Short mmCIF file of C-alpha atoms in Angstrom, two decimals:
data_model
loop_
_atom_site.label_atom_id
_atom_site.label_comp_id
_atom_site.label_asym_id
_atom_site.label_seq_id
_atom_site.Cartn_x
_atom_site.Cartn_y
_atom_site.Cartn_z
CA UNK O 1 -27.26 21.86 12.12
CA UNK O 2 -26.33 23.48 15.55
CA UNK O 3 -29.27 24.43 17.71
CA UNK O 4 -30.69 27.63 18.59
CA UNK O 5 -30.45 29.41 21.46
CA UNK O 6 -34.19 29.15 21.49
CA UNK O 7 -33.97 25.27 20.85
CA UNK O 8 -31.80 24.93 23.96
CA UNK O 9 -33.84 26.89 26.49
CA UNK O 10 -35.64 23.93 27.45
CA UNK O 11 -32.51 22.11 28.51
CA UNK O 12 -32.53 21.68 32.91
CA UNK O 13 -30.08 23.50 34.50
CA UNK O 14 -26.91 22.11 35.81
CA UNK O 15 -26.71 21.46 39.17
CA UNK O 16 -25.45 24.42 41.18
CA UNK O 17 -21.75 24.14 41.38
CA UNK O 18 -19.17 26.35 43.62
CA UNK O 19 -16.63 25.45 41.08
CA UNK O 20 -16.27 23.76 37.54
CA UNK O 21 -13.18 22.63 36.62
CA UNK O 22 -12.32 23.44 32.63
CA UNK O 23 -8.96 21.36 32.12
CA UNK O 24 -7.31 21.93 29.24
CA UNK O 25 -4.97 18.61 27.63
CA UNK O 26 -1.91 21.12 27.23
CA UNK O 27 0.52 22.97 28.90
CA UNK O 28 -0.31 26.72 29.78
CA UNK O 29 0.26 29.08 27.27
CA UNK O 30 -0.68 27.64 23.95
CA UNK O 31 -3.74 28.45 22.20
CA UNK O 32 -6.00 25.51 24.43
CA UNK O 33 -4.96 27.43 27.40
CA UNK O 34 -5.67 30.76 25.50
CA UNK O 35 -9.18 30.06 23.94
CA UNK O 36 -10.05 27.92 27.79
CA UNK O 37 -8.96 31.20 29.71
CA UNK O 38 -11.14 33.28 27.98
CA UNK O 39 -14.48 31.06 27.84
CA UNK O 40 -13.69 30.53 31.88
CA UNK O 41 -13.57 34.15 32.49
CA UNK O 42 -17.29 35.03 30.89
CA UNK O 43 -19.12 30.96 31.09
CA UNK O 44 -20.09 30.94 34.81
CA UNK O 45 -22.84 33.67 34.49
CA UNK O 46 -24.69 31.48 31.91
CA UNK O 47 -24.48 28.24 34.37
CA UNK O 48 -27.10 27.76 37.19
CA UNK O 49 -25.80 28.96 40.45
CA UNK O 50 -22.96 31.01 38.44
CA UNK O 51 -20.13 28.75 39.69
CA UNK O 52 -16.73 30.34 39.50
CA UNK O 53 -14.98 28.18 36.44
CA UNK O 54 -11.35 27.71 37.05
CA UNK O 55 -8.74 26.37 34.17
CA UNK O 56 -6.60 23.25 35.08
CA UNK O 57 -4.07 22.24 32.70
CA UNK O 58 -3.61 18.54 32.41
CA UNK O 59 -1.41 17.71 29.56
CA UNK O 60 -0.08 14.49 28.11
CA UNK O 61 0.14 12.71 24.94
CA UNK O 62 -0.80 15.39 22.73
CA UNK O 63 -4.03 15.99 25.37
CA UNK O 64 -4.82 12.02 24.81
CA UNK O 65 -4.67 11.84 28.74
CA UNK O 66 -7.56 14.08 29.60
CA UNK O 67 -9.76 12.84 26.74
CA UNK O 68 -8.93 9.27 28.43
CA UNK O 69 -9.64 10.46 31.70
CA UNK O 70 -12.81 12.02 31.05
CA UNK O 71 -13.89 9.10 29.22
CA UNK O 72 -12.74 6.90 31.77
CA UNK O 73 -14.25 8.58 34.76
CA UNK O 74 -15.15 12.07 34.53
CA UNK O 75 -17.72 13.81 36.59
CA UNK O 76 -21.02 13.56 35.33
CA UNK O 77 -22.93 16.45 36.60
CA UNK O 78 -21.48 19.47 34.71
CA UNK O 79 -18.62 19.84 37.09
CA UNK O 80 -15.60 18.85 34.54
CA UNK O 81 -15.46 19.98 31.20
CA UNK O 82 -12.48 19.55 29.34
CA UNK O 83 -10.59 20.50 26.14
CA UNK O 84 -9.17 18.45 23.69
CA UNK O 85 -7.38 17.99 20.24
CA UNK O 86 -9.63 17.89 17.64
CA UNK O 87 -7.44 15.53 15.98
CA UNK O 88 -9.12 13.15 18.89
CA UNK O 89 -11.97 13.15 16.62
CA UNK O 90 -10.38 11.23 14.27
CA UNK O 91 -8.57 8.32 16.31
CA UNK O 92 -11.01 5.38 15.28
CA UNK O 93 -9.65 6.59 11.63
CA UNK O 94 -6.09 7.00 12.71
CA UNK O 95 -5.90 4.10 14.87
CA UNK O 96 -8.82 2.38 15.94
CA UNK O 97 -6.79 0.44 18.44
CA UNK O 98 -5.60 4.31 19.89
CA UNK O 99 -7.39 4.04 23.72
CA UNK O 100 -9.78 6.58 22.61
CA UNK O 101 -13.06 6.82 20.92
CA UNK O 102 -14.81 9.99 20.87
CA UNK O 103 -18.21 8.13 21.36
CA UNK O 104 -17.28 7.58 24.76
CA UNK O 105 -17.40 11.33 24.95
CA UNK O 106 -20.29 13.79 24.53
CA UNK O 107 -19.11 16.90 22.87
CA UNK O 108 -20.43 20.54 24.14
CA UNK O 109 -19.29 22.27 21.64
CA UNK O 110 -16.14 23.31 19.39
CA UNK O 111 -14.49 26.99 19.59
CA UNK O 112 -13.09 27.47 16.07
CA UNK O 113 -13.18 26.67 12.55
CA UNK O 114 -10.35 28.44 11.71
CA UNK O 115 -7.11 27.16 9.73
CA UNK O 116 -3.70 25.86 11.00
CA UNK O 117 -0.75 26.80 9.87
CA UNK O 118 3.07 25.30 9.51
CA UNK O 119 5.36 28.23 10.49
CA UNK O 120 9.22 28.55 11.30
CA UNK O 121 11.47 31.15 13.21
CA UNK O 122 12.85 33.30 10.50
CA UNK O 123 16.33 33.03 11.81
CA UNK O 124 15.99 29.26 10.80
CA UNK O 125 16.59 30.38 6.74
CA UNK O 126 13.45 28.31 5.60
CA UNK O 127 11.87 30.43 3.24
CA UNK O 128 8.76 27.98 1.87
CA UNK O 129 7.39 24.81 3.02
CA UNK O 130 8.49 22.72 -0.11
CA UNK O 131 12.18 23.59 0.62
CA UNK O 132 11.48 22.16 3.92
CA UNK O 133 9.72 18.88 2.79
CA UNK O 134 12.44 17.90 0.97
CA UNK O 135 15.16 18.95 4.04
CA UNK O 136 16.49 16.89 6.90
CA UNK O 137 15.04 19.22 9.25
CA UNK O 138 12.68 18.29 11.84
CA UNK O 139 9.40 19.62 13.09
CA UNK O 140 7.93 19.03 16.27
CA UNK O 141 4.95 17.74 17.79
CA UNK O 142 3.04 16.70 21.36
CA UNK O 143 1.85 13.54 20.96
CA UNK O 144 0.88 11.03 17.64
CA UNK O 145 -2.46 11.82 18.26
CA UNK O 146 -2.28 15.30 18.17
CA UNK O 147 -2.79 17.51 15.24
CA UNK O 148 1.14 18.89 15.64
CA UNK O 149 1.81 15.13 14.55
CA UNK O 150 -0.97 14.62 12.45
CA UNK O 151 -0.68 17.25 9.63
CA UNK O 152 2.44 16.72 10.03
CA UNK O 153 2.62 13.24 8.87
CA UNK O 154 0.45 13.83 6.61
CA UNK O 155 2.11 16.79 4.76
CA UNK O 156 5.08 14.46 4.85
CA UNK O 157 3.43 11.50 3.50
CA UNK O 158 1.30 13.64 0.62
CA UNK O 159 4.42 15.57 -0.31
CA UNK O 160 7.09 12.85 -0.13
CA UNK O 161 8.55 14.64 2.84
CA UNK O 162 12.12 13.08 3.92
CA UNK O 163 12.30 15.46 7.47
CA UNK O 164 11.71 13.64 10.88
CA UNK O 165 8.91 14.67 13.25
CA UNK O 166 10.40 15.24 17.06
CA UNK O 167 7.42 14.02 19.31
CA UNK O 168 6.96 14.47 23.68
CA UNK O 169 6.55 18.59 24.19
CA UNK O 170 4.57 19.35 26.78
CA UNK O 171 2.09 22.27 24.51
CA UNK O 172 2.77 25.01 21.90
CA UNK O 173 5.12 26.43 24.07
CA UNK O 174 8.07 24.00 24.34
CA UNK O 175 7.43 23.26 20.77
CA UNK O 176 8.38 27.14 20.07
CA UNK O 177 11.09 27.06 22.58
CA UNK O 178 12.57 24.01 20.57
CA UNK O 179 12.49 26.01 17.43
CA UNK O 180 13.81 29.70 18.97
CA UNK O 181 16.96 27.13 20.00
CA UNK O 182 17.43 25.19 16.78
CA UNK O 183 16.44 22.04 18.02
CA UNK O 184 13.42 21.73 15.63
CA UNK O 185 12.83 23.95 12.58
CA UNK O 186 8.90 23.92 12.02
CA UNK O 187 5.93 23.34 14.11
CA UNK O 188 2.49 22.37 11.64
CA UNK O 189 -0.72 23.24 13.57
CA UNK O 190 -0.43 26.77 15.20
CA UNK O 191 -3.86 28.81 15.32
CA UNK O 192 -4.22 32.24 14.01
CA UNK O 193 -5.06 33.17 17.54
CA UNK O 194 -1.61 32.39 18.53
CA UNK O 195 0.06 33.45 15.22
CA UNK O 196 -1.76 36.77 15.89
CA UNK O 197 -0.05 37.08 19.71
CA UNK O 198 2.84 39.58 20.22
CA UNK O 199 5.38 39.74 17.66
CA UNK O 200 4.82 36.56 16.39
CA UNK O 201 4.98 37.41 12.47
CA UNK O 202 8.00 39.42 13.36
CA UNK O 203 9.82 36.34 14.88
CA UNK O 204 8.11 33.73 12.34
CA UNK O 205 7.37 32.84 8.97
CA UNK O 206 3.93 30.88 7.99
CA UNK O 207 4.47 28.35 5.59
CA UNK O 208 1.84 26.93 4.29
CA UNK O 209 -2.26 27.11 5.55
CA UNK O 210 -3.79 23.98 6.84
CA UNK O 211 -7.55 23.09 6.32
CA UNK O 212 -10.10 22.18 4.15
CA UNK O 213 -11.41 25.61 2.49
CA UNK O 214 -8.51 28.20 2.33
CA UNK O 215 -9.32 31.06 4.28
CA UNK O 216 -6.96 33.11 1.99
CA UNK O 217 -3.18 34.05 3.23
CA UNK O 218 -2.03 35.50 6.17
CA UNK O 219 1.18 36.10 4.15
CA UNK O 220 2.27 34.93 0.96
CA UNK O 221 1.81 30.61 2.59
CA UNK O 222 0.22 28.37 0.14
CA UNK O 223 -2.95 26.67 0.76
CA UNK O 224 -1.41 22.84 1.50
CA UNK O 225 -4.02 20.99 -0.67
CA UNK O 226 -3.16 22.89 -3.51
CA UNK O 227 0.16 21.62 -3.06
CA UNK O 228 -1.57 17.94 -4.10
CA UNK O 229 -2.45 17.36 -7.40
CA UNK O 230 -3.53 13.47 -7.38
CA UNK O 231 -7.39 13.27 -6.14
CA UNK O 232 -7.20 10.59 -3.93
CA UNK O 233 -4.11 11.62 -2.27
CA UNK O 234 -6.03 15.04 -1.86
CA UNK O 235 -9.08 13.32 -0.32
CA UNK O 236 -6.85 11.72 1.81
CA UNK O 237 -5.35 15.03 3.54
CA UNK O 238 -8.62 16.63 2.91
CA UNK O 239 -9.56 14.15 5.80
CA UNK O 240 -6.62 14.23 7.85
CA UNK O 241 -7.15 18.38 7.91
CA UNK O 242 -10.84 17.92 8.44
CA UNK O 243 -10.13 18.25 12.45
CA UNK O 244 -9.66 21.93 11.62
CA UNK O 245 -13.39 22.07 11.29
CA UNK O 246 -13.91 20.87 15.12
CA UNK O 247 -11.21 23.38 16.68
CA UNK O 248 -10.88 23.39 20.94
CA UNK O 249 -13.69 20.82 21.21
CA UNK O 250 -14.90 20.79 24.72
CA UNK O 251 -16.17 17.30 26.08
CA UNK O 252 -18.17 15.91 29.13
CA UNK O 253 -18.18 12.33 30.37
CA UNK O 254 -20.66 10.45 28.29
CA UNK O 255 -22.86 9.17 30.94
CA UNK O 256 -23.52 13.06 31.71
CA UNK O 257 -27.11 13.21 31.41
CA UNK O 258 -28.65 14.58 28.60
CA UNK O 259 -30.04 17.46 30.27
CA UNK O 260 -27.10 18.73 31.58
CA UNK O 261 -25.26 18.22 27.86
CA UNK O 262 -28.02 20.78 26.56
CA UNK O 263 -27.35 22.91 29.68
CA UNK O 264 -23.91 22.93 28.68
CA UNK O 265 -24.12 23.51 25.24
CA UNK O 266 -26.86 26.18 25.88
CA UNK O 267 -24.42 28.06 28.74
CA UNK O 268 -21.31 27.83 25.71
CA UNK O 269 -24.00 29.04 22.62
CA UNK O 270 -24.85 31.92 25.41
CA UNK O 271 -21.46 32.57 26.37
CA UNK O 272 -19.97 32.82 22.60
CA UNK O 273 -23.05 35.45 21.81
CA UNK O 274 -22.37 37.35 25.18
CA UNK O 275 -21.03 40.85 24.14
CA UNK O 276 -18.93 41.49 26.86
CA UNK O 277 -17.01 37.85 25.98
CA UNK O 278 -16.65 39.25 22.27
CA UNK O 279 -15.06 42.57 23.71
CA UNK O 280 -12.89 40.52 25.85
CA UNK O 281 -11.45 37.97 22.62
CA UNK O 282 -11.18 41.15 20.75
CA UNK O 283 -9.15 42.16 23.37
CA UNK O 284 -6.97 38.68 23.55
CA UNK O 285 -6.69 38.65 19.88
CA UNK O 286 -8.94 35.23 20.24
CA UNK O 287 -10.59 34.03 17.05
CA UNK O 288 -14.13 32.39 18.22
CA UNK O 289 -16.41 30.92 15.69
CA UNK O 290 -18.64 28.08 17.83
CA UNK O 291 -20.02 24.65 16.46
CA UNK O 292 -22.61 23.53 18.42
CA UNK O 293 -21.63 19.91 19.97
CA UNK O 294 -24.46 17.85 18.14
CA UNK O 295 -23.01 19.43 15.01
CA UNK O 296 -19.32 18.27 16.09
CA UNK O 297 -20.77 14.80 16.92
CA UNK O 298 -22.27 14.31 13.39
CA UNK O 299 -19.26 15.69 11.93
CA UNK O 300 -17.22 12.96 13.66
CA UNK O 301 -19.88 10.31 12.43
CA UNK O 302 -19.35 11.04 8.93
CA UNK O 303 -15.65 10.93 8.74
CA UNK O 304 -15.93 7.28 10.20
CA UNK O 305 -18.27 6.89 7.23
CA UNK O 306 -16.09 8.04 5.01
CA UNK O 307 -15.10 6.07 1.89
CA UNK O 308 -12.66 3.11 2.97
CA UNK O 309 -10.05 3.89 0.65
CA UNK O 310 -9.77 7.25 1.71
CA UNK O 311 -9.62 6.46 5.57
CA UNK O 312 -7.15 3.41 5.10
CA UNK O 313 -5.13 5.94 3.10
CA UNK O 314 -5.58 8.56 5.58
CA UNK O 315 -4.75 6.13 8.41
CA UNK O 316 -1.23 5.72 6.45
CA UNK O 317 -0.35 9.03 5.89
CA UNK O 318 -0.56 9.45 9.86
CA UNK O 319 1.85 6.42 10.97
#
């Protein structure tokens, strides 16, 4: 269960800071960079010393470099925090032999629980995301380890998809470019928060709603489970959309000391309940709904506990 803001009190301080660097494993723009932008603007004045906190985008591999790096050799006293694919969560199901394990991580906390969607531009004549499956279109994704590739893959595999998935964009962004020019058709594993930007309903169609509970249509989009009617091919997705229930994760080194992780967690709990931050994602059009990072660590323990039929199913459907 996530702790209390009274729970974390007790957690030390971090150290003092002029500056904490909260890189983000995409391009600018998307909604990593979005959700990142805002939490910098309003997180300093809950850390000790009220550092400024200053967004760096690092992107690569569908944001597998920074969890890498961070894993590898991030800064252990509070000073890096970054922001990752929740998708990462999953890699020991999707391919244990992947160069990342989120227990090399420790996990502050996750921004969203909020659905996914697969949309397309409306000039691109799809009107429903079975008339798609069955196409020779192509949808587009960061990296394999991303959840652009994941669902995805998934949706293809569940469905009996015959489209191709276009991987290497740099974010969100390019992957919308792509689309706006024809390249690609769909993109699977937009956030409301960016569906909700501009005149992005105007522009787009959603297809279909990814997740694990429906949180009813923005539209007319199916809920994509619904769209499976054998169980264990539905417990499969089920898993595969399960990273939709650890949205914009934010992780720390792991040899961060433990104090500092509840300092952390207890600075993002604060920051999420702030008033003037909920003004300001009103404002953005920023859907917030925080996990605590204990919570999001547990989470991530059960799906690697999860029935081994399931997860070597799961692992397929994401090849």
């Amino acid at each position: 269960m996530p702790l209390t803001l009274a729970a974390l009190a007790v957690a030390a301080p971090v150290r003092a800071a002029d500056t904490v660097a909260l890189q983000v494993g995409y391009g600018p723009g998307g909604s990593f960079d979005i959700m990142a932008r805002l939490f910098a603007d309003h997180l300093g004045k809950h850390l000790d010393g009220n550092p400024t906190v200053v967004v760096e985008n690092v992107p690569g591999a569908g944001s597998l470099k920074l969890a890498r790096l961070i894993a590898d050799k991030g800064a252990t006293d509070g000073s890096q925090i970054g922001t990752i694919s929740g998708a990462l969560g999953l890699m020991p199901v999707f391919d244990p032999e992947g160069g990342f394990d989120p227990a090399n991580v420790r996990y502050i906390a996750s921004a969203s629980k909020e659905s996914s969607y697969c949309i397309t531009p409306k000039s691109s004549g799809i009107t429903s995301l079975a008339e798609f499956v069955k196409s020779n279109g192509k949808a587009g994704a960061t990296g394999k380890s991303s959840s652009t590739y994941t669902y995805s893959a998934a949706i293809k595999a569940a469905l009996g998809g015959t489209y191709d998935i276009v991987t290497g964009f740099g974010g969100g962004n390019e992957i919308d470019l792509a689309m706006e020019r024809g390249d690609i058709q769909v993109r699977c594993g937009i956030s409301l928060t960016v569906v909700g930007q501009a005149d992005m309903l105007e522009r787009y169609r959603i297809l279909g709603e990814i997740g694990t509970v429906s949180k009813g249509p923005v539209t007319d989009e199916p809920f994509v489970l619904d769209m499976v009617s054998d169980p264990a091919e539905r417990a499969a997705l089920e898993l595969v959309f399960s990273s939709t229930r650890m949205h914009h994760p934010y992780i720390v080194s792991k040899d961060t000391p433990e104090e500092t992780v509840m300092a952390l967690r207890k600075a993002f709990a604060e920051t999420a309940a702030d008033p003037a931050f909920l003004a300001d994602a009103e404002t953005r059009g920023v859907v917030v709904d925080l996990t605590d990072g204990g919570e999001v660590e547990a989470l991530i323990e059960g799906f690697r506990n999860a029935d081994p039929a399931i997860l070597q199913r799961a692992r397929e459907m994401v090849q």
